[in-house]
PDB file of C-alpha atoms in Angstrom:
ATOM      1  CA  MET A1044     -40.805  12.694-108.228  1.00 81.00           C
ATOM      2  CA  SER A1045     -42.026  16.242-108.899  1.00 92.00           C
ATOM      3  CA  GLU A1046     -43.041  16.725-105.252  1.00 94.00           C
ATOM      4  CA  ARG A1047     -39.571  15.656-104.106  1.00 91.00           C
ATOM      5  CA  VAL A1048     -37.937  18.037-106.586  1.00 94.00           C
ATOM      6  CA  LYS A1049     -40.170  20.924-105.425  1.00 97.00           C
ATOM      7  CA  ARG A1050     -39.377  20.149-101.784  1.00 95.00           C
ATOM      8  CA  LEU A1051     -35.651  19.962-102.503  1.00 95.00           C
ATOM      9  CA  GLY A1052     -35.794  23.208-104.480  1.00 97.00           C
ATOM     10  CA  THR A1053     -37.525  25.035-101.633  1.00 98.00           C
ATOM     11  CA  ILE A1054     -35.213  23.604 -98.977  1.00 97.00           C
ATOM     12  CA  SER A1055     -32.105  24.416-101.017  1.00 97.00           C
ATOM     13  CA  LEU A1056     -33.348  27.982-101.525  1.00 98.00           C
ATOM     14  CA  ILE A1057     -33.637  28.437 -97.756  1.00 98.00           C
ATOM     15  CA  ALA A1058     -30.622  26.419 -96.560  1.00 98.00           C
ATOM     16  CA  LEU A1059     -28.118  27.657 -99.136  1.00 98.00           C
ATOM     17  CA  GLY A1060     -29.311  31.218 -98.554  1.00 98.00           C
ATOM     18  CA  LEU A1061     -28.701  30.814 -94.822  1.00 98.00           C
ATOM     19  CA  ILE A1062     -25.239  29.366 -95.450  1.00 98.00           C
ATOM     20  CA  TRP A1063     -24.316  32.244 -97.760  1.00 98.00           C
ATOM     21  CA  ALA A1064     -25.697  34.879 -95.350  1.00 98.00           C
ATOM     22  CA  LEU A1065     -23.905  33.307 -92.400  1.00 98.00           C
ATOM     23  CA  ALA A1066     -20.608  33.236 -94.289  1.00 98.00           C
ATOM     24  CA  ALA A1067     -21.058  36.863 -95.342  1.00 98.00           C
ATOM     25  CA  ALA A1068     -21.906  37.945 -91.792  1.00 97.00           C
ATOM     26  CA  THR A1069     -19.316  36.008 -89.817  1.00 98.00           C
ATOM     27  CA  LEU A1070     -16.299  35.172 -91.966  1.00 98.00           C
ATOM     28  CA  SER A1071     -13.540  37.136 -93.648  1.00 95.00           C
ATOM     29  CA  ALA A1072     -13.330  34.794 -96.632  1.00 97.00           C
ATOM     30  CA  PRO A1073     -12.512  36.342-100.010  1.00 98.00           C
ATOM     31  CA  ALA A1074     -15.255  37.489-102.356  1.00 98.00           C
ATOM     32  CA  MET A1075     -14.657  34.467-104.588  1.00 98.00           C
ATOM     33  CA  VAL A1076     -15.767  32.132-101.770  1.00 98.00           C
ATOM     34  CA  GLY A1077     -18.863  34.204-101.042  1.00 98.00           C
ATOM     35  CA  GLY A1078     -19.567  34.449-104.751  1.00 98.00           C
ATOM     36  CA  ALA A1079     -19.420  30.664-105.139  1.00 98.00           C
ATOM     37  CA  LEU A1080     -21.845  30.240-102.219  1.00 98.00           C
ATOM     38  CA  ALA A1081     -24.184  32.861-103.687  1.00 98.00           C
ATOM     39  CA  ALA A1082     -24.036  31.293-107.148  1.00 98.00           C
ATOM     40  CA  GLY A1083     -24.831  27.886-105.677  1.00 98.00           C
ATOM     41  CA  TRP A1084     -27.719  29.406-103.723  1.00 98.00           C
ATOM     42  CA  VAL A1085     -29.222  30.878-106.903  1.00 98.00           C
ATOM     43  CA  LEU A1086     -28.455  28.007-109.289  1.00 98.00           C
ATOM     44  CA  MET A1087     -29.515  25.018-107.167  1.00 98.00           C
ATOM     45  CA  PRO A1088     -33.203  25.896-106.753  1.00 98.00           C
ATOM     46  CA  MET A1089     -33.346  27.449-110.224  1.00 98.00           C
ATOM     47  CA  ILE A1090     -32.129  24.230-111.856  1.00 98.00           C
ATOM     48  CA  LEU A1091     -34.347  22.083-109.659  1.00 97.00           C
ATOM     49  CA  PHE A1092     -37.497  24.047-110.487  1.00 98.00           C
ATOM     50  CA  ALA A1093     -36.593  24.240-114.194  1.00 98.00           C
ATOM     51  CA  SER A1094     -36.047  20.470-114.192  1.00 97.00           C
ATOM     52  CA  LEU A1095     -39.726  19.937-113.407  1.00 97.00           C
ATOM     53  CA  SER A1096     -40.485  20.571-117.064  1.00 97.00           C
ATOM     54  CA  ARG A1097     -37.084  19.425-118.386  1.00 97.00           C
ATOM     55  CA  PRO A1098     -35.808  16.528-116.240  1.00 94.00           C
ATOM     56  CA  ARG A1099     -32.479  16.340-118.102  1.00 94.00           C
ATOM     57  CA  LEU A1100     -31.532  19.655-116.506  1.00 95.00           C
ATOM     58  CA  ARG A1101     -30.957  17.730-113.260  1.00 93.00           C
ATOM     59  CA  TYR A1102     -27.566  16.731-114.638  1.00 93.00           C
ATOM     60  CA  ALA A1103     -26.589  20.386-114.263  1.00 96.00           C
ATOM     61  CA  LEU A1104     -27.030  20.154-110.473  1.00 95.00           C
ATOM     62  CA  VAL A1105     -23.387  19.142-110.308  1.00 95.00           C
ATOM     63  CA  VAL A1106     -22.510  22.820-110.984  1.00 97.00           C
ATOM     64  CA  PRO A1107     -24.145  24.440-107.932  1.00 98.00           C
ATOM     65  CA  GLY A1108     -23.302  21.394-105.818  1.00 96.00           C
ATOM     66  CA  SER A1109     -19.636  21.766-106.742  1.00 96.00           C
ATOM     67  CA  LEU A1110     -19.642  25.536-106.205  1.00 98.00           C
ATOM     68  CA  VAL A1111     -21.048  25.195-102.694  1.00 98.00           C
ATOM     69  CA  GLY A1112     -18.958  22.154-101.774  1.00 98.00           C
ATOM     70  CA  ILE A1113     -15.689  23.718-102.927  1.00 98.00           C
ATOM     71  CA  ALA A1114     -16.505  27.040-101.224  1.00 98.00           C
ATOM     72  CA  LEU A1115     -17.250  25.259 -97.949  1.00 98.00           C
ATOM     73  CA  LEU A1116     -14.027  23.248 -98.172  1.00 98.00           C
ATOM     74  CA  ALA A1117     -12.145  26.499 -98.810  1.00 98.00           C
ATOM     75  CA  ILE A1118     -13.731  28.004 -95.687  1.00 98.00           C
ATOM     76  CA  CYS A1119     -12.676  24.994 -93.622  1.00 98.00           C
ATOM     77  CA  ILE A1120      -9.138  25.109 -94.983  1.00 98.00           C
ATOM     78  CA  GLY A1121      -8.469  28.829 -94.831  1.00 97.00           C
ATOM     79  CA  TRP A1122     -11.136  30.951 -93.191  1.00 98.00           C
ATOM     80  CA  LEU A1123     -12.572  29.248 -90.134  1.00 98.00           C
ATOM     81  CA  PRO A1124     -13.522  31.566 -87.273  1.00 97.00           C
ATOM     82  CA  ASP A1125     -11.361  31.611 -84.152  1.00 97.00           C
ATOM     83  CA  ALA A1126     -14.234  30.518 -81.909  1.00 97.00           C
ATOM     84  CA  PRO A1127     -13.947  26.712 -81.631  1.00 98.00           C
ATOM     85  CA  LEU A1128     -17.699  26.003 -81.632  1.00 98.00           C
ATOM     86  CA  ALA A1129     -18.252  28.199 -84.677  1.00 98.00           C
ATOM     87  CA  ALA A1130     -15.385  26.444 -86.458  1.00 98.00           C
ATOM     88  CA  ILE A1131     -16.932  23.064 -85.626  1.00 98.00           C
ATOM     89  CA  GLY A1132     -20.193  24.424 -87.026  1.00 98.00           C
ATOM     90  CA  TRP A1133     -18.574  25.159 -90.392  1.00 98.00           C
ATOM     91  CA  TRP A1134     -17.120  21.655 -90.493  1.00 98.00           C
ATOM     92  CA  LEU A1135     -20.542  20.170 -89.725  1.00 98.00           C
ATOM     93  CA  ILE A1136     -22.139  22.247 -92.492  1.00 98.00           C
ATOM     94  CA  THR A1137     -19.434  21.135 -94.915  1.00 98.00           C
ATOM     95  CA  VAL A1138     -19.745  17.447 -94.079  1.00 98.00           C
ATOM     96  CA  GLY A1139     -23.545  17.656 -94.239  1.00 98.00           C
ATOM     97  CA  VAL A1140     -23.477  19.342 -97.640  1.00 98.00           C
ATOM     98  CA  LEU A1141     -20.906  16.884 -98.972  1.00 97.00           C
ATOM     99  CA  ILE A1142     -23.055  13.957 -97.812  1.00 97.00           C
ATOM    100  CA  GLY A1143     -25.947  15.542 -99.733  1.00 95.00           C
ATOM    101  CA  SER A1144     -23.759  15.952-102.793  1.00 94.00           C
ATOM    102  CA  VAL A1145     -22.667  12.314-102.706  1.00 93.00           C
ATOM    103  CA  MET A1146     -26.291  11.220-102.246  1.00 92.00           C
ATOM    104  CA  GLY A1147     -27.312  13.336-105.224  1.00 89.00           C
ATOM    105  CA  LEU A1148     -24.588  11.908-107.423  1.00 90.00           C
ATOM    106  CA  TRP A1149     -25.373   8.401-106.315  1.00 89.00           C
ATOM    107  CA  PHE A1150     -29.184   8.395-106.204  1.00 86.00           C
ATOM    108  CA  TRP A1151     -29.897  10.688-109.162  1.00 81.00           C
ATOM    109  CA  TYR A1152     -27.031   9.992-111.548  1.00 86.00           C
ATOM    110  CA  ARG A1153     -26.684   6.274-110.780  1.00 86.00           C
ATOM    111  CA  LEU A1154     -22.915   6.314-111.305  1.00 83.00           C
ATOM    112  CA  VAL A1155     -22.816   3.086-109.307  1.00 89.00           C
ATOM    113  CA  PRO A1156     -25.763   0.834-108.491  1.00 92.00           C
ATOM    114  CA  VAL A1157     -27.892   1.842-105.521  1.00 92.00           C
ATOM    115  CA  PRO A1158     -28.709  -1.090-103.232  1.00 91.00           C
ATOM    116  CA  GLY A1159     -32.384  -1.908-102.820  1.00 86.00           C
ATOM    117  CA  TRP A1160     -32.444  -0.813 -99.170  1.00 86.00           C
ATOM    118  CA  LEU A1161     -31.530   2.729-100.334  1.00 90.00           C
ATOM    119  CA  ASP A1162     -33.207   2.791-103.732  1.00 89.00           C
ATOM    120  CA  ASP A1163     -36.818   3.152-102.594  1.00 89.00           C
ATOM    121  CA  PRO A1164     -37.469   6.865-101.843  1.00 86.00           C
ATOM    122  CA  TYR A1165     -39.231   5.824 -98.627  1.00 89.00           C
ATOM    123  CA  ALA A1166     -36.645   3.266 -97.485  1.00 92.00           C
ATOM    124  CA  GLY A1167     -35.509   3.559 -93.878  1.00 93.00           C
ATOM    125  CA  GLY A1168     -31.819   3.508 -94.815  1.00 92.00           C
ATOM    126  CA  ARG A1169     -32.286   6.316 -97.297  1.00 92.00           C
ATOM    127  CA  TRP A1170     -34.141   8.424 -94.726  1.00 94.00           C
ATOM    128  CA  ALA A1171     -31.422   7.726 -92.159  1.00 95.00           C
ATOM    129  CA  VAL A1172     -28.791   9.175 -94.510  1.00 94.00           C
ATOM    130  CA  ILE A1173     -31.056  12.132 -95.366  1.00 94.00           C
ATOM    131  CA  THR A1174     -31.638  12.752 -91.642  1.00 97.00           C
ATOM    132  CA  LEU A1175     -27.885  12.716 -90.992  1.00 98.00           C
ATOM    133  CA  HIS A1176     -27.347  15.137 -93.910  1.00 98.00           C
ATOM    134  CA  VAL A1177     -29.982  17.566 -92.598  1.00 97.00           C
ATOM    135  CA  ALA A1178     -29.004  17.222 -88.928  1.00 98.00           C
ATOM    136  CA  LEU A1179     -25.357  18.023 -89.644  1.00 98.00           C
ATOM    137  CA  ILE A1180     -26.280  21.142 -91.610  1.00 98.00           C
ATOM    138  CA  VAL A1181     -28.817  22.394 -89.052  1.00 98.00           C
ATOM    139  CA  ALA A1182     -26.482  21.757 -86.101  1.00 98.00           C
ATOM    140  CA  GLY A1183     -23.641  23.378 -88.035  1.00 98.00           C
ATOM    141  CA  LEU A1184     -25.726  26.454 -88.810  1.00 98.00           C
ATOM    142  CA  GLY A1185     -26.553  26.804 -85.127  1.00 98.00           C
ATOM    143  CA  LEU A1186     -22.933  26.550 -84.020  1.00 98.00           C
ATOM    144  CA  ALA A1187     -21.559  28.714 -86.822  1.00 98.00           C
ATOM    145  CA  ALA A1188     -24.097  31.413 -85.929  1.00 98.00           C
ATOM    146  CA  LEU A1189     -22.926  31.670 -82.306  1.00 98.00           C
ATOM    147  CA  PRO A1190     -20.595  34.623 -83.050  1.00 96.00           C
ATOM    148  CA  LEU A1191     -23.666  36.630 -84.064  1.00 97.00           C
ATOM    149  CA  LEU A1192     -24.998  36.337 -80.507  1.00 95.00           C
ATOM    150  CA  SER A1193     -21.973  37.933 -78.856  1.00 82.00           C
TER     151      SER A1193
END
């Protein structure tokens, strides 16, 4: 489990940092939205790495997950760029992050039972959902970054 937590901490440090930087560079969202993204970027890996020695801290992951998810929904509702592909990119990022949030709530907190075909960390179904989560975010980052190229 510790290797998965380390990997997730490192990936969240990079991915959430890219999302925050992209929002800051390309959107005119209010400071509160950028602040929520930045707070999520700092808190998510910090909590994950701290949870290596104190596993109960993982329950606090709902805080950065909520900050980022709500900020991304706010972007999609009120501050999407005019460029259609960039706007689609922000929606893809949002859906990808929300899928990750649901997976975290479901797999880590066990609010409802996880079926056996998803419960094993190496199960094909679980990796399919993880792949979808990552692919949506990566594709979204690429599309949302297009305004930086022009």
